[in-house]
Amino acid sequence: MRRDVEFRSGHDTVRGWLYTPDQGEPPWPIVVMAGGWCYVKELVQPAYAEMYADAGFAALLFDYRNFGSSGGARRQHIDPSMQIEDYKNAISFAETLAEVDGDRIGVWGLSYSGGHVLIVGATDPRVKCIASQIPVVDGYRNMRRVHGTIGFRPFEELLLADRRRRFATGDDGFLPHAAPDPTREVSTWPFPETFHTFKALKASDAPAYENRSTIESAELLMSYSVDPFLPRLLNTPTLVVVAEKDDLTLWDLEIEIEAYNRIPTPNKRLVVVGDSTHMTLYSDRSLLGKAAEAATDWFSEHLLVPVRAATV
């Protein structure tokens, strides 16, 4: 079952969907979830939410402020601090629901939100379990690698020019999420497959998706890092799912695996989805299913018991 919900975050209204199981009796454990760069809630996430509901969880997914059906005057602006605050306010909203067990809350995210949930789990003690999928963990290093030495120059120049223009006029500039030919147009994520995958998803599932963000969003990404928060994941069960051929958020030793290795909790698990890129975890439903199954198993292991086991 799915119903529309809304709650306040800051001065704006956040809107989303609450999924609940068709069988069993509440209160249910809940997975709070949101998307990545420029996402709206219709993008991919319902497939995960339906699987969680089938497994006995409620699932709350939502549009961040400034996106989709949610409020916010600065449309298409991505501020990671605001998005993390939206996650925490979604948790607060979930606690008010009679059908939800507030002692069994998990968080799930992918791509940009895959990094967000590591921060949320490290800073909000209400989170009892984390599933982070193909996460962005260091925005600067990520941008340097995906743009390359030559491509990074015009990207950095664009950010600086926009900062000067914002200072002078107060107006936002915009750049594409992705472009069909990154040699002709600067975008945040310079991958043609990203452009084509999201174009297809917009046509099939998510008409509210827009292939653009404020340029300042990319500047904020350049200062984004989960690194200061990883040492605080001392005893929170943490799953990290990576894609074997991911060259967007860079699963290899330098970034994603390095971040996983810095998580101190012994209660963690790394799952590598073989023969998958970052984008095929969106476009190939069999690969999406593997990632969703890994997260479902993880949440089942840690949230389906009525009371969390005591630490001894």
Short mmCIF file of N, CA and C in Angstrom, two decimals, residues 9 34-38 62-67 74 76-89 110-121 123 136-140 143 163 188-189 213-227 229:
data_model
loop_
_atom_site.label_atom_id
_atom_site.label_comp_id
_atom_site.label_asym_id
_atom_site.label_seq_id
_atom_site.Cartn_x
_atom_site.Cartn_y
_atom_site.Cartn_z
N SER A 9 10.07 20.80 6.66
CA SER A 9 11.52 20.81 6.81
C SER A 9 11.97 22.24 6.60
N ALA A 34 15.84 8.61 0.14
CA ALA A 34 15.75 9.70 -0.84
C ALA A 34 16.83 9.48 -1.89
N GLY A 35 16.82 10.31 -2.92
CA GLY A 35 17.66 10.07 -4.09
C GLY A 35 18.89 10.92 -4.17
N GLY A 36 19.54 10.86 -5.33
CA GLY A 36 20.82 11.51 -5.55
C GLY A 36 20.69 12.82 -6.32
N TRP A 37 21.65 13.07 -7.17
CA TRP A 37 21.80 14.36 -7.86
C TRP A 37 20.62 14.63 -8.78
N CYS A 38 19.84 15.66 -8.48
CA CYS A 38 18.69 16.08 -9.29
C CYS A 38 17.52 15.09 -9.25
N PHE A 62 10.92 10.48 -0.30
CA PHE A 62 10.46 11.87 -0.42
C PHE A 62 11.30 12.64 -1.41
N ASP A 63 10.72 13.74 -1.90
CA ASP A 63 11.45 14.72 -2.69
C ASP A 63 12.12 15.72 -1.74
N TYR A 64 13.39 15.99 -1.95
CA TYR A 64 14.04 17.05 -1.19
C TYR A 64 13.36 18.39 -1.44
N ARG A 65 13.57 19.32 -0.53
CA ARG A 65 13.18 20.70 -0.81
C ARG A 65 13.82 21.16 -2.13
N ASN A 66 13.08 21.94 -2.87
CA ASN A 66 13.50 22.50 -4.16
C ASN A 66 13.35 21.51 -5.32
N PHE A 67 12.80 20.32 -5.06
CA PHE A 67 12.70 19.32 -6.11
C PHE A 67 11.32 18.67 -6.13
N ARG A 74 13.93 27.98 -4.29
CA ARG A 74 15.15 27.94 -5.10
C ARG A 74 15.22 26.61 -5.84
N GLN A 76 15.75 23.43 -8.10
CA GLN A 76 16.92 22.72 -8.66
C GLN A 76 18.22 23.09 -7.95
N HIS A 77 18.12 23.59 -6.73
CA HIS A 77 19.33 23.89 -5.95
C HIS A 77 19.60 22.74 -5.00
N ILE A 78 20.82 22.21 -5.04
CA ILE A 78 21.21 21.06 -4.24
C ILE A 78 22.18 21.52 -3.17
N ASP A 79 21.69 21.57 -1.95
CA ASP A 79 22.53 21.89 -0.80
C ASP A 79 22.59 20.63 0.06
N PRO A 80 23.73 19.96 0.14
CA PRO A 80 23.77 18.69 0.87
C PRO A 80 23.41 18.82 2.33
N SER A 81 23.73 19.95 2.96
CA SER A 81 23.36 20.14 4.36
C SER A 81 21.84 20.19 4.51
N MET A 82 21.16 20.85 3.58
CA MET A 82 19.70 20.89 3.61
C MET A 82 19.11 19.50 3.36
N GLN A 83 19.71 18.75 2.44
CA GLN A 83 19.19 17.42 2.14
C GLN A 83 19.36 16.48 3.33
N ILE A 84 20.48 16.59 4.02
CA ILE A 84 20.68 15.79 5.23
C ILE A 84 19.67 16.18 6.30
N GLU A 85 19.37 17.48 6.41
CA GLU A 85 18.35 17.94 7.34
C GLU A 85 16.98 17.40 6.94
N ASP A 86 16.69 17.30 5.63
CA ASP A 86 15.43 16.71 5.19
C ASP A 86 15.33 15.26 5.63
N TYR A 87 16.43 14.51 5.52
CA TYR A 87 16.43 13.12 6.02
C TYR A 87 16.06 13.09 7.50
N LYS A 88 16.67 13.95 8.30
CA LYS A 88 16.43 13.92 9.74
C LYS A 88 15.00 14.34 10.08
N ASN A 89 14.47 15.28 9.33
CA ASN A 89 13.07 15.66 9.54
C ASN A 89 12.12 14.56 9.07
N LEU A 110 21.37 6.28 -2.36
CA LEU A 110 22.24 5.89 -3.45
C LEU A 110 22.84 7.12 -4.10
N SER A 111 24.06 6.96 -4.61
CA SER A 111 24.80 8.03 -5.25
C SER A 111 25.01 9.17 -4.24
N TYR A 112 24.54 10.39 -4.52
CA TYR A 112 24.77 11.47 -3.56
C TYR A 112 24.15 11.13 -2.20
N SER A 113 22.94 10.58 -2.21
CA SER A 113 22.31 10.24 -0.93
C SER A 113 22.96 9.02 -0.28
N GLY A 114 23.71 8.24 -1.07
CA GLY A 114 24.50 7.17 -0.46
C GLY A 114 25.54 7.72 0.49
N GLY A 115 26.07 8.90 0.16
CA GLY A 115 26.94 9.59 1.10
C GLY A 115 26.15 10.21 2.25
N HIS A 116 24.99 10.80 1.91
CA HIS A 116 24.18 11.45 2.94
C HIS A 116 23.84 10.50 4.08
N VAL A 117 23.45 9.25 3.75
CA VAL A 117 23.00 8.35 4.81
C VAL A 117 24.13 7.95 5.74
N LEU A 118 25.37 7.96 5.25
CA LEU A 118 26.50 7.71 6.15
C LEU A 118 26.61 8.84 7.17
N ILE A 119 26.38 10.08 6.71
CA ILE A 119 26.43 11.22 7.63
C ILE A 119 25.23 11.20 8.58
N VAL A 120 24.04 10.92 8.05
CA VAL A 120 22.85 10.85 8.90
C VAL A 120 23.02 9.76 9.96
N GLY A 121 23.50 8.60 9.54
CA GLY A 121 23.68 7.51 10.49
C GLY A 121 24.73 7.81 11.54
N THR A 123 25.35 10.84 12.75
CA THR A 123 25.00 12.01 13.56
C THR A 123 23.61 11.94 14.18
N VAL A 136 28.55 8.82 -3.23
CA VAL A 136 29.51 9.91 -3.37
C VAL A 136 30.12 10.12 -1.99
N VAL A 137 31.44 10.05 -1.89
CA VAL A 137 32.06 10.19 -0.57
C VAL A 137 33.03 11.37 -0.48
N ASP A 138 33.52 11.86 -1.61
CA ASP A 138 34.42 13.01 -1.61
C ASP A 138 34.21 13.77 -2.91
N GLY A 139 33.46 14.87 -2.82
CA GLY A 139 33.07 15.58 -4.03
C GLY A 139 34.23 16.13 -4.83
N TYR A 140 35.23 16.69 -4.17
CA TYR A 140 36.36 17.29 -4.88
C TYR A 140 37.14 16.22 -5.64
N MET A 143 35.10 14.98 -8.60
CA MET A 143 35.06 15.89 -9.73
C MET A 143 36.39 15.93 -10.46
N ARG A 163 30.06 32.31 -9.23
CA ARG A 163 30.16 32.94 -7.91
C ARG A 163 30.24 34.46 -8.05
N THR A 188 27.79 18.75 -14.70
CA THR A 188 28.36 18.30 -13.43
C THR A 188 28.92 16.90 -13.55
N TRP A 189 28.15 16.01 -14.15
CA TRP A 189 28.57 14.61 -14.30
C TRP A 189 28.72 14.33 -15.80
N SER A 213 20.91 21.65 -12.50
CA SER A 213 20.98 22.14 -11.13
C SER A 213 21.58 23.53 -11.16
N THR A 214 21.45 24.23 -10.03
CA THR A 214 22.18 25.49 -9.94
C THR A 214 23.67 25.21 -10.02
N ILE A 215 24.41 26.16 -10.54
CA ILE A 215 25.87 25.99 -10.60
C ILE A 215 26.45 25.95 -9.20
N GLU A 216 25.83 26.69 -8.28
CA GLU A 216 26.31 26.65 -6.90
C GLU A 216 26.21 25.26 -6.31
N SER A 217 25.27 24.45 -6.78
CA SER A 217 25.18 23.07 -6.31
C SER A 217 26.49 22.32 -6.55
N ALA A 218 27.08 22.54 -7.72
CA ALA A 218 28.35 21.88 -8.03
C ALA A 218 29.47 22.43 -7.17
N GLU A 219 29.42 23.73 -6.86
CA GLU A 219 30.43 24.30 -5.97
C GLU A 219 30.32 23.68 -4.57
N LEU A 220 29.10 23.48 -4.10
CA LEU A 220 28.91 22.83 -2.79
C LEU A 220 29.38 21.39 -2.83
N LEU A 221 29.17 20.71 -3.94
CA LEU A 221 29.68 19.34 -4.09
C LEU A 221 31.19 19.29 -3.92
N MET A 222 31.88 20.32 -4.37
CA MET A 222 33.34 20.34 -4.28
C MET A 222 33.83 20.40 -2.83
N SER A 223 32.97 20.77 -1.89
CA SER A 223 33.34 20.80 -0.48
C SER A 223 32.73 19.65 0.31
N TYR A 224 32.12 18.71 -0.38
CA TYR A 224 31.39 17.62 0.27
C TYR A 224 32.32 16.46 0.57
N SER A 225 32.26 15.97 1.80
CA SER A 225 33.05 14.80 2.18
C SER A 225 32.39 14.10 3.35
N VAL A 226 32.30 12.78 3.28
CA VAL A 226 31.79 12.01 4.42
C VAL A 226 32.91 11.66 5.40
N ASP A 227 34.13 11.93 5.03
CA ASP A 227 35.29 11.46 5.81
C ASP A 227 35.25 11.84 7.29
N PHE A 229 32.89 12.03 9.27
CA PHE A 229 31.81 11.37 9.99
C PHE A 229 32.01 9.86 10.12
#
